[in-house]
PDB file of C-alpha atoms in Angstrom:
ATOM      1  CA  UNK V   1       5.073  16.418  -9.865  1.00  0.00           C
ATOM      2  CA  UNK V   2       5.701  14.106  -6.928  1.00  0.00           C
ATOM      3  CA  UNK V   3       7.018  10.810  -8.402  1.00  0.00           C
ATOM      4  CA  UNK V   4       8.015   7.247  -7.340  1.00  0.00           C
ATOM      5  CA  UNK V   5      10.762   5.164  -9.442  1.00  0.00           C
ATOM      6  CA  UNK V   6      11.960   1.890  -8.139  1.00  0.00           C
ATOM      7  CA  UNK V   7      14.441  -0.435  -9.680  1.00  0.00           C
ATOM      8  CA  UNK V   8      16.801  -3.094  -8.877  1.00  0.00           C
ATOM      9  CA  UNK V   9      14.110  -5.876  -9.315  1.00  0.00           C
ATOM     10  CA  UNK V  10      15.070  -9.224 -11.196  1.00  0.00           C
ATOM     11  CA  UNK V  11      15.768 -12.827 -10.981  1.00  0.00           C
ATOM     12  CA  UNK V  12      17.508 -14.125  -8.240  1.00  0.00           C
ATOM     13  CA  UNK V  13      18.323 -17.877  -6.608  1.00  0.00           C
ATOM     14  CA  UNK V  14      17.035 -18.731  -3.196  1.00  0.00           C
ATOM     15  CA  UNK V  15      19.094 -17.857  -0.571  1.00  0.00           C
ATOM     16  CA  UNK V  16      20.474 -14.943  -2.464  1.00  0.00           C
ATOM     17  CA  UNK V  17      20.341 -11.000  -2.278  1.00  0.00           C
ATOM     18  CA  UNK V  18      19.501  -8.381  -3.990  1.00  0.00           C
ATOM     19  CA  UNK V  19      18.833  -4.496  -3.060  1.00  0.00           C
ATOM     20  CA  UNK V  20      16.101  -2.203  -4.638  1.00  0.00           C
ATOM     21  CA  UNK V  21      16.072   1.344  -4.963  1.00  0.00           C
ATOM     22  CA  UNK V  22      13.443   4.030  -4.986  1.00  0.00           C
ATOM     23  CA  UNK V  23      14.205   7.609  -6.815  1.00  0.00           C
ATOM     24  CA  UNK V  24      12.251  10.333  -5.264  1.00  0.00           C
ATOM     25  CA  UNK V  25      11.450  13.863  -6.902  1.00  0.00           C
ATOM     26  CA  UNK V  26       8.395  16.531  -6.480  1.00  0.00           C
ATOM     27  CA  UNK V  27       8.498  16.854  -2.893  1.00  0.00           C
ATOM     28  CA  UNK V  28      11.076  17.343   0.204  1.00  0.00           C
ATOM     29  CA  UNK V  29      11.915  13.911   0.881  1.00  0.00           C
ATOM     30  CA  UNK V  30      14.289  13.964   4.610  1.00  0.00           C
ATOM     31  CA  UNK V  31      10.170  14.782   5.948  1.00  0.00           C
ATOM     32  CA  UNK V  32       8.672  11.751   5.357  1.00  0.00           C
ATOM     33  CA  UNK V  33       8.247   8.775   6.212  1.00  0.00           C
ATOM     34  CA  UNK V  34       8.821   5.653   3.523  1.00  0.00           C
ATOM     35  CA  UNK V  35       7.309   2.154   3.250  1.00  0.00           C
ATOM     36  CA  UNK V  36       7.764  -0.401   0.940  1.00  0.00           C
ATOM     37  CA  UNK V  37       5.054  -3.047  -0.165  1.00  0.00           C
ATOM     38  CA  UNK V  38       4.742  -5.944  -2.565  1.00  0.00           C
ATOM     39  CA  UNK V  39       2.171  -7.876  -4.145  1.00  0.00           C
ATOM     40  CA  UNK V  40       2.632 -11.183  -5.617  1.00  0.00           C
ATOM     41  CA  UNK V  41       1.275 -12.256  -8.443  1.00  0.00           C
ATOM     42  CA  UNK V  42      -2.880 -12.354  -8.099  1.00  0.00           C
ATOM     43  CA  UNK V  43      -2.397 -11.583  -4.693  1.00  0.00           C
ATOM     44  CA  UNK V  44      -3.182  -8.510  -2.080  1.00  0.00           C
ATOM     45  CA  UNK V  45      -0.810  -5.880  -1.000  1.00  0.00           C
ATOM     46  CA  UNK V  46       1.785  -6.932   2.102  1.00  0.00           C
ATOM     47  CA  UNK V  47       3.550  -3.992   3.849  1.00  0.00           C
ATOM     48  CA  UNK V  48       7.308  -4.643   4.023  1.00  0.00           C
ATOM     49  CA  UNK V  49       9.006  -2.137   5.913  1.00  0.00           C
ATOM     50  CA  UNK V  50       9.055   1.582   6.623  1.00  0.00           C
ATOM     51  CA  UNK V  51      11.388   4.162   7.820  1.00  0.00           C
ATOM     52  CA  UNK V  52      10.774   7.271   9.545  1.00  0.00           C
ATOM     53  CA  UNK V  53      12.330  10.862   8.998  1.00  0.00           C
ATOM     54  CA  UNK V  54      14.770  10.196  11.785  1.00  0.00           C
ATOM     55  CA  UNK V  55      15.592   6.625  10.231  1.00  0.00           C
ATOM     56  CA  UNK V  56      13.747   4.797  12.925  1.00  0.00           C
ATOM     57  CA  UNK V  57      12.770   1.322  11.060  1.00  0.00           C
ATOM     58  CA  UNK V  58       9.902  -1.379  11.394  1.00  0.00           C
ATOM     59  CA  UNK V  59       9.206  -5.217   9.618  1.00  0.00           C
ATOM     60  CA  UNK V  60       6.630  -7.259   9.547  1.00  0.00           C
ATOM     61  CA  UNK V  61       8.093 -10.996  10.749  1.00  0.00           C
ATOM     62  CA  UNK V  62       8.136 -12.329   7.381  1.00  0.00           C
ATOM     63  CA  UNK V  63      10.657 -10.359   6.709  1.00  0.00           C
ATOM     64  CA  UNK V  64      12.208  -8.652   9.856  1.00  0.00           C
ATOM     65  CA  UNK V  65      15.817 -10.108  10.227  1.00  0.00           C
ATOM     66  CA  UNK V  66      16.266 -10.772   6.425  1.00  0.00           C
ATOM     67  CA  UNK V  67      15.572  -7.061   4.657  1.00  0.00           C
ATOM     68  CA  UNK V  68      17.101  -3.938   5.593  1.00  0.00           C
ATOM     69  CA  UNK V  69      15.376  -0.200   4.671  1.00  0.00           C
ATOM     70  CA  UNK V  70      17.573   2.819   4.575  1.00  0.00           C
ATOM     71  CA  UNK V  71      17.287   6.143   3.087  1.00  0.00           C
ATOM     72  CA  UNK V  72      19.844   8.371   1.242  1.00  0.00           C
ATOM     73  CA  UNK V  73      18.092  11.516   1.593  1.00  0.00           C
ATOM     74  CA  UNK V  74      21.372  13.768  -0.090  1.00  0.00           C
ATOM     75  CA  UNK V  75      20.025  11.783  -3.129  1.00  0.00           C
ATOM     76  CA  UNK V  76      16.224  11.782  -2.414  1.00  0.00           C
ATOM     77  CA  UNK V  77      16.648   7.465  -2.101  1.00  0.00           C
ATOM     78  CA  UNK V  78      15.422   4.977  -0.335  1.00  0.00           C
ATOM     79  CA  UNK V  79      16.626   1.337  -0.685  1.00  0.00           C
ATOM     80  CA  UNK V  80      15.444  -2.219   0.646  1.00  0.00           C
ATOM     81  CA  UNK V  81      18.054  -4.394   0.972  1.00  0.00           C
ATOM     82  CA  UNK V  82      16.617  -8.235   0.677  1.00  0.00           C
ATOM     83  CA  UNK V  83      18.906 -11.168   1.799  1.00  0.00           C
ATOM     84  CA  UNK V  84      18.100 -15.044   2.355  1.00  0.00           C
ATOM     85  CA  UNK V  85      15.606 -14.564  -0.313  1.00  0.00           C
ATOM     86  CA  UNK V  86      12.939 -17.016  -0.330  1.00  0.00           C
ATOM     87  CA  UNK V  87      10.271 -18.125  -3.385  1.00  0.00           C
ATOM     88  CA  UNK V  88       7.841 -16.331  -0.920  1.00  0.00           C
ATOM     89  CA  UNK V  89       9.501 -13.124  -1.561  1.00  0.00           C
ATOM     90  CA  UNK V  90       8.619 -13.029  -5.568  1.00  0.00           C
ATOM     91  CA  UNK V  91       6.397 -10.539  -5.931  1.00  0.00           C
ATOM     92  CA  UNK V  92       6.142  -6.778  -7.412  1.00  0.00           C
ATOM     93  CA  UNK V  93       7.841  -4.384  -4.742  1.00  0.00           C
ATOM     94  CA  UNK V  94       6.586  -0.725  -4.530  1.00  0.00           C
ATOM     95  CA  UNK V  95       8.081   2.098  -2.188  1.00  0.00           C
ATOM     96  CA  UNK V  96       5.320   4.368  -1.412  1.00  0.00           C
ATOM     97  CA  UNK V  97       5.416   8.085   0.744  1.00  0.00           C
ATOM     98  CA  UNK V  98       3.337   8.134   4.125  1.00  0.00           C
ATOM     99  CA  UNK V  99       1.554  11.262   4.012  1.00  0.00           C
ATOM    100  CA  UNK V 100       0.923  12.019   7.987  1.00  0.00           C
ATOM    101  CA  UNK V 101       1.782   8.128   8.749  1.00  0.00           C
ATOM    102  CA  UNK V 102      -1.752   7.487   8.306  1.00  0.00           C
ATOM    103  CA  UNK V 103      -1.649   7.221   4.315  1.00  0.00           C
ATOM    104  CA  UNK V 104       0.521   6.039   1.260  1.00  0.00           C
ATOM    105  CA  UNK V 105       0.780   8.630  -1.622  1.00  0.00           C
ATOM    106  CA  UNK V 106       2.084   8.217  -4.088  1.00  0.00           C
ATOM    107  CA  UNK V 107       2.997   4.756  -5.234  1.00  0.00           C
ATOM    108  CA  UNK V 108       5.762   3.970  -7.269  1.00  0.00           C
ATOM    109  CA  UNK V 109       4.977   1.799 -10.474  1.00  0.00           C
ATOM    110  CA  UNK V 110       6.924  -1.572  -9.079  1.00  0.00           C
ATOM    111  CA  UNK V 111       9.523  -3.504  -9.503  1.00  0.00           C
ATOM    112  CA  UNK V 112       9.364  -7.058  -9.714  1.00  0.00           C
ATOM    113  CA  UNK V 113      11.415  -9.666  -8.179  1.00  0.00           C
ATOM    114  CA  UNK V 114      11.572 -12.972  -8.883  1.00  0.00           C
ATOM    115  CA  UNK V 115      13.394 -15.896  -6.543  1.00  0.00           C
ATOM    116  CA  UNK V 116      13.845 -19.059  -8.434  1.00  0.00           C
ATOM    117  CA  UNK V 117      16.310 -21.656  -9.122  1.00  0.00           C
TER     118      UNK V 117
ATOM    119  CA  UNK J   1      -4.958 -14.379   6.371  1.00  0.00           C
ATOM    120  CA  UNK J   2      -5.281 -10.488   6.409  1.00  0.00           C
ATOM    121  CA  UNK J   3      -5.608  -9.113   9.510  1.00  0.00           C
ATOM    122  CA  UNK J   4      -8.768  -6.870   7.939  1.00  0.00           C
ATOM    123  CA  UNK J   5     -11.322  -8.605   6.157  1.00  0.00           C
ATOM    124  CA  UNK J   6     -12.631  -7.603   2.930  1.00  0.00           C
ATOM    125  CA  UNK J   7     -15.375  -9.689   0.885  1.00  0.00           C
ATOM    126  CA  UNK J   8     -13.566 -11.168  -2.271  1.00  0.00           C
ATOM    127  CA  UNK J   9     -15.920  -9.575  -4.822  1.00  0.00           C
ATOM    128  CA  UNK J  10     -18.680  -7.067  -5.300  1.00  0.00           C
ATOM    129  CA  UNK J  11     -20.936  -6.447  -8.275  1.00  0.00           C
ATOM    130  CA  UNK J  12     -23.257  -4.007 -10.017  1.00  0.00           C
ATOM    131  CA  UNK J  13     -24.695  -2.310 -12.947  1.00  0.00           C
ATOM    132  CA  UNK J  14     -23.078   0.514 -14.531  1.00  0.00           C
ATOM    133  CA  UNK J  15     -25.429   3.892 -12.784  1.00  0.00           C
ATOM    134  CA  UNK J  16     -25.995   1.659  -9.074  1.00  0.00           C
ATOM    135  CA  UNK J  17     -24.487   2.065  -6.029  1.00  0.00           C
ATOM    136  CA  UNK J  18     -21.425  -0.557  -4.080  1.00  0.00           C
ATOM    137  CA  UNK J  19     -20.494  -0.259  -0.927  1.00  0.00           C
ATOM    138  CA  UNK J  20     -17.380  -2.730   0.155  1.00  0.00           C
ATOM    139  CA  UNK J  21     -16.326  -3.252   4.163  1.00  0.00           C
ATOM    140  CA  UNK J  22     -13.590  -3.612   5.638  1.00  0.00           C
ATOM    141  CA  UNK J  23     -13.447  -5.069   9.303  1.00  0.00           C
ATOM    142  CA  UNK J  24     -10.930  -5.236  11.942  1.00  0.00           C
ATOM    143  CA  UNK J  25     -10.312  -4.598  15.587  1.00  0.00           C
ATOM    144  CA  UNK J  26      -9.485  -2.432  18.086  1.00  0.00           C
ATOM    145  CA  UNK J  27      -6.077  -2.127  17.542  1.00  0.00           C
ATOM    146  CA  UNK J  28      -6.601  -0.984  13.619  1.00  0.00           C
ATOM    147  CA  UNK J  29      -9.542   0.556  12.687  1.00  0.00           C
ATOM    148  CA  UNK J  30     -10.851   1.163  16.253  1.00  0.00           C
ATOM    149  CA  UNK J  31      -8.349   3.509  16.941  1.00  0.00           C
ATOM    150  CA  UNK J  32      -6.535   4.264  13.717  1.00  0.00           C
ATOM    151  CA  UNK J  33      -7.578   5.835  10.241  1.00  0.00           C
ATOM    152  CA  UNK J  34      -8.543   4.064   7.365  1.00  0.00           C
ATOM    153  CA  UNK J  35      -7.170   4.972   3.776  1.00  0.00           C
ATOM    154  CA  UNK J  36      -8.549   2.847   0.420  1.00  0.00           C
ATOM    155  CA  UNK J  37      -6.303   2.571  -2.514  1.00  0.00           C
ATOM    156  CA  UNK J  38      -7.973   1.719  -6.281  1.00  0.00           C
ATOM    157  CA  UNK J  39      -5.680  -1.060  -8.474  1.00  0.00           C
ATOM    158  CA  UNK J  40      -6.539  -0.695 -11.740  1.00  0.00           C
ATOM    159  CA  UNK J  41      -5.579  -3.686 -13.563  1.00  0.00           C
ATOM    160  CA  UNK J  42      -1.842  -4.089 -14.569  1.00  0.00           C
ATOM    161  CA  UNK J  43      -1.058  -0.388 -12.211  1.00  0.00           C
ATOM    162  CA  UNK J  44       0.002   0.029  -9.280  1.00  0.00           C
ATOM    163  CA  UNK J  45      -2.315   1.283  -6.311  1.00  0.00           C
ATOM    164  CA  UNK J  46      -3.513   4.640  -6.341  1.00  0.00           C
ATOM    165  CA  UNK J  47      -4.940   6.520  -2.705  1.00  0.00           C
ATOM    166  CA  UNK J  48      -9.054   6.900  -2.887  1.00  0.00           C
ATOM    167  CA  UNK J  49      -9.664   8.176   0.410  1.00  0.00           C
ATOM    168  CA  UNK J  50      -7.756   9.092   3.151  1.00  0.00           C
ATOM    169  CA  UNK J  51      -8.045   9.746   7.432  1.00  0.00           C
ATOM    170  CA  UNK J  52     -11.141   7.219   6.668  1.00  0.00           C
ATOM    171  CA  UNK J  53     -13.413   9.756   4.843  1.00  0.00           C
ATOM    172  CA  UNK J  54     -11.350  12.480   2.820  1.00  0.00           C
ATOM    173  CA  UNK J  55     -10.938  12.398  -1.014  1.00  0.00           C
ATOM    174  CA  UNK J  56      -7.599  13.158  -2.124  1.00  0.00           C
ATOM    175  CA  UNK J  57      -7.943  16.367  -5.077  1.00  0.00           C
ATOM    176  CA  UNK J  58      -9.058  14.477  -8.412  1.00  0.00           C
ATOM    177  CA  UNK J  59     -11.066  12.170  -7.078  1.00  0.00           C
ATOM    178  CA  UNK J  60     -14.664  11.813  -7.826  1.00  0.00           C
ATOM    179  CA  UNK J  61     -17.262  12.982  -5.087  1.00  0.00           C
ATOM    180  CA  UNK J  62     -18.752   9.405  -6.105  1.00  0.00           C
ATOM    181  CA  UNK J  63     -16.721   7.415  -3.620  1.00  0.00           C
ATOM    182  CA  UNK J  64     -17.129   8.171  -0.204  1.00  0.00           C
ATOM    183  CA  UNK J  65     -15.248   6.455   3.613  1.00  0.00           C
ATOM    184  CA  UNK J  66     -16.602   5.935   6.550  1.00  0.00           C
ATOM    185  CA  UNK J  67     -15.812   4.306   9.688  1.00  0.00           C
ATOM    186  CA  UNK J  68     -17.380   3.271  12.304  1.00  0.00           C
ATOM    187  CA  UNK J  69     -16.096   1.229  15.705  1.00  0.00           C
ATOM    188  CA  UNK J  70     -13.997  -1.391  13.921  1.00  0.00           C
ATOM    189  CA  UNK J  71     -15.050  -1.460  10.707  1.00  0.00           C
ATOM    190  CA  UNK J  72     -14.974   0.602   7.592  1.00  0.00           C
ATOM    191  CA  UNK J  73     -17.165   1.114   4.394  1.00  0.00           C
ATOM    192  CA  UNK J  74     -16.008   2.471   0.899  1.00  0.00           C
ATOM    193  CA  UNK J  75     -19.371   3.303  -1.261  1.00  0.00           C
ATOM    194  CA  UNK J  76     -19.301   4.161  -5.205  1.00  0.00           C
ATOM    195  CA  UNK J  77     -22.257   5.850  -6.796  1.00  0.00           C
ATOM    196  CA  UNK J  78     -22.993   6.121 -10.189  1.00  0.00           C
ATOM    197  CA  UNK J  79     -20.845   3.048 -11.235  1.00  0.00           C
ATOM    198  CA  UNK J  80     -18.618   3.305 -14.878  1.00  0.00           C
ATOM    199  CA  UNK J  81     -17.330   0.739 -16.381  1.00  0.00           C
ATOM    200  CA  UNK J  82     -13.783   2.143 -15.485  1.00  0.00           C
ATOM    201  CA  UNK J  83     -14.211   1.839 -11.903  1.00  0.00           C
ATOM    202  CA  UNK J  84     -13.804  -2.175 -12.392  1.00  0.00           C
ATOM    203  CA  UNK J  85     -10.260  -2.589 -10.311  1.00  0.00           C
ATOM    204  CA  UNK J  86      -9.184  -4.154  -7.013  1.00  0.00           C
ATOM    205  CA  UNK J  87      -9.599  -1.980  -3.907  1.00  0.00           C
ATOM    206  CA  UNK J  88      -7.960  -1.920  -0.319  1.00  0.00           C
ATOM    207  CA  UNK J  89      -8.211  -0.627   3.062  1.00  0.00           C
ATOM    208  CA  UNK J  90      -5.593  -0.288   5.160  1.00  0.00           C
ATOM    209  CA  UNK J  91      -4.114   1.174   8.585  1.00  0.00           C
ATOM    210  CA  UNK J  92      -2.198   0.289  10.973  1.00  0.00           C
ATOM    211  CA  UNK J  93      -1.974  -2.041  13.605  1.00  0.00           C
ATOM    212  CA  UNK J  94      -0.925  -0.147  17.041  1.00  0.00           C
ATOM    213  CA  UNK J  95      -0.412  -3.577  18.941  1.00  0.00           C
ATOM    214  CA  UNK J  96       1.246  -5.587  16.077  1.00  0.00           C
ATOM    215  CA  UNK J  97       2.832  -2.800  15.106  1.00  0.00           C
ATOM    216  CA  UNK J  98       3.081  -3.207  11.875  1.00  0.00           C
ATOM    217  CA  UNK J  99       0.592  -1.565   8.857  1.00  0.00           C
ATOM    218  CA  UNK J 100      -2.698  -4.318   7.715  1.00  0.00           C
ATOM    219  CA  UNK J 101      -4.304  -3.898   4.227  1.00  0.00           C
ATOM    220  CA  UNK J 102      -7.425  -6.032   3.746  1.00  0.00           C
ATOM    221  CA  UNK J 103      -7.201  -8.709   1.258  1.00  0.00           C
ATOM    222  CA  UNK J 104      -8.448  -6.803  -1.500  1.00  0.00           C
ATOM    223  CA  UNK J 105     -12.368  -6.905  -2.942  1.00  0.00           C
ATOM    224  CA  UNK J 106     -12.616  -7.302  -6.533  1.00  0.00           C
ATOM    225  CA  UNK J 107     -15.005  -4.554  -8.607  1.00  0.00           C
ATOM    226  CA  UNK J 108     -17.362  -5.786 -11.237  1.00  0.00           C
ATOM    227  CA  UNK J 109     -19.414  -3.736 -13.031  1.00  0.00           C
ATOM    228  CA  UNK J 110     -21.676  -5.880 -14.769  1.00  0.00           C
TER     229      UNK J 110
END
């Protein structure tokens, strides 16, 4: 079964960092390409980032300069590494494969982070 | 502001028919393909249709993509009561570069 797990979520101040991991299994995971997205609360999806097989990388502005995607792919992992974190940034964060580039399946179930003082 | 536009909410009787849109430009739709993702509530997304009019395996020959110039159009047939979720198109964005979802369209079956 192709599967998703992200963790590292939690409560951090502004300012601060924090780095989130995704755990992939089911599928060969050096061929694809990885994205993360996040929603906050009773809001619509944002794309994040993504990283390509050969570790080529791409941000939106909110974010480019501030997080950091990588991939592990000896241990089937990809990570976002979030620094300056801003109130804006609370949301639920979920790493998702690009099938093709042209479409995200599966999604991982989330993991939220919160940025308060 | 999302760079595709979705309307907010859409409504219907369980058995009708829904169709939501989802309308951008030439540097999304226009010359990209269009995938929709259901939210159930409290889950995380989950792919509907893919390259604009393919279902994934498992999923119900009552929704159906299509695109055409810069806009896009989920339909569901024969709406259940479990079909009530959030829904979202998205692509990418060759001169941003950067990937677009629409804001979302909220399901109600009545």
């Amino acid at each position: 079964e192709v599967q998703l797990v992200e963790s590292g979520g939690g409560l951090v101040q502004p300012g601060g960092s924090l780095r989130l991991s995704c755990a992939a299994s089911g599928f060969t995971f050096s061929s694809y390409d990885m994205h993360w997205v996040r929603q906050a609360t009773g809001k619509g999806l944002e794309w994040v980032s993504a990283i390509g097989t050969a570790g080529d990388t791409y941000y939106p502005g909110s974010v480019k300069g501030r997080f950091t995607i990588s991939r592990e792919n000896a241990k089937n992992s990809l990570y976002l590494q979030m620094n300056s974190l801003r109130a804006g940034d609370t949301a639920v964060y979920y790493c998702a494969r690009a099938v093709n580039g042209d479409w995200f399946d599966p999604w991982g179930q989330g993991t939220l982070v919160t940025v308060s003082s | 502001q999302s760079v595709l536009t979705q309307p907010p909410s859409v409504s219907a009787a369980p058995g009708q028919k829904v169709t939501i849109s989802c309308s951008g430009s030439s540097s999304n739709i226009g010359n990209n393909y269009v995938s929709w993702y259901q939210q159930l509530p409290g889950t995380a997304p989950k792919l509907l249709i893919y390259e604009n009019n393919k279902r994934p395996s498992g999923i119900p020959d009552r929704f159906s993509g299509s695109k055409s110039g810069t806009s896009a159009t989920l339909g569901i047939t024969g709406l259940q009561t479990g079909d009530e979720a959030d829904y979202y198109c998205g692509t990418w964005d060759s001169s941003l570069s950067v990937w677009v979802f629409g804001g979302g369209t909220k399901l109600t079956v009545l």
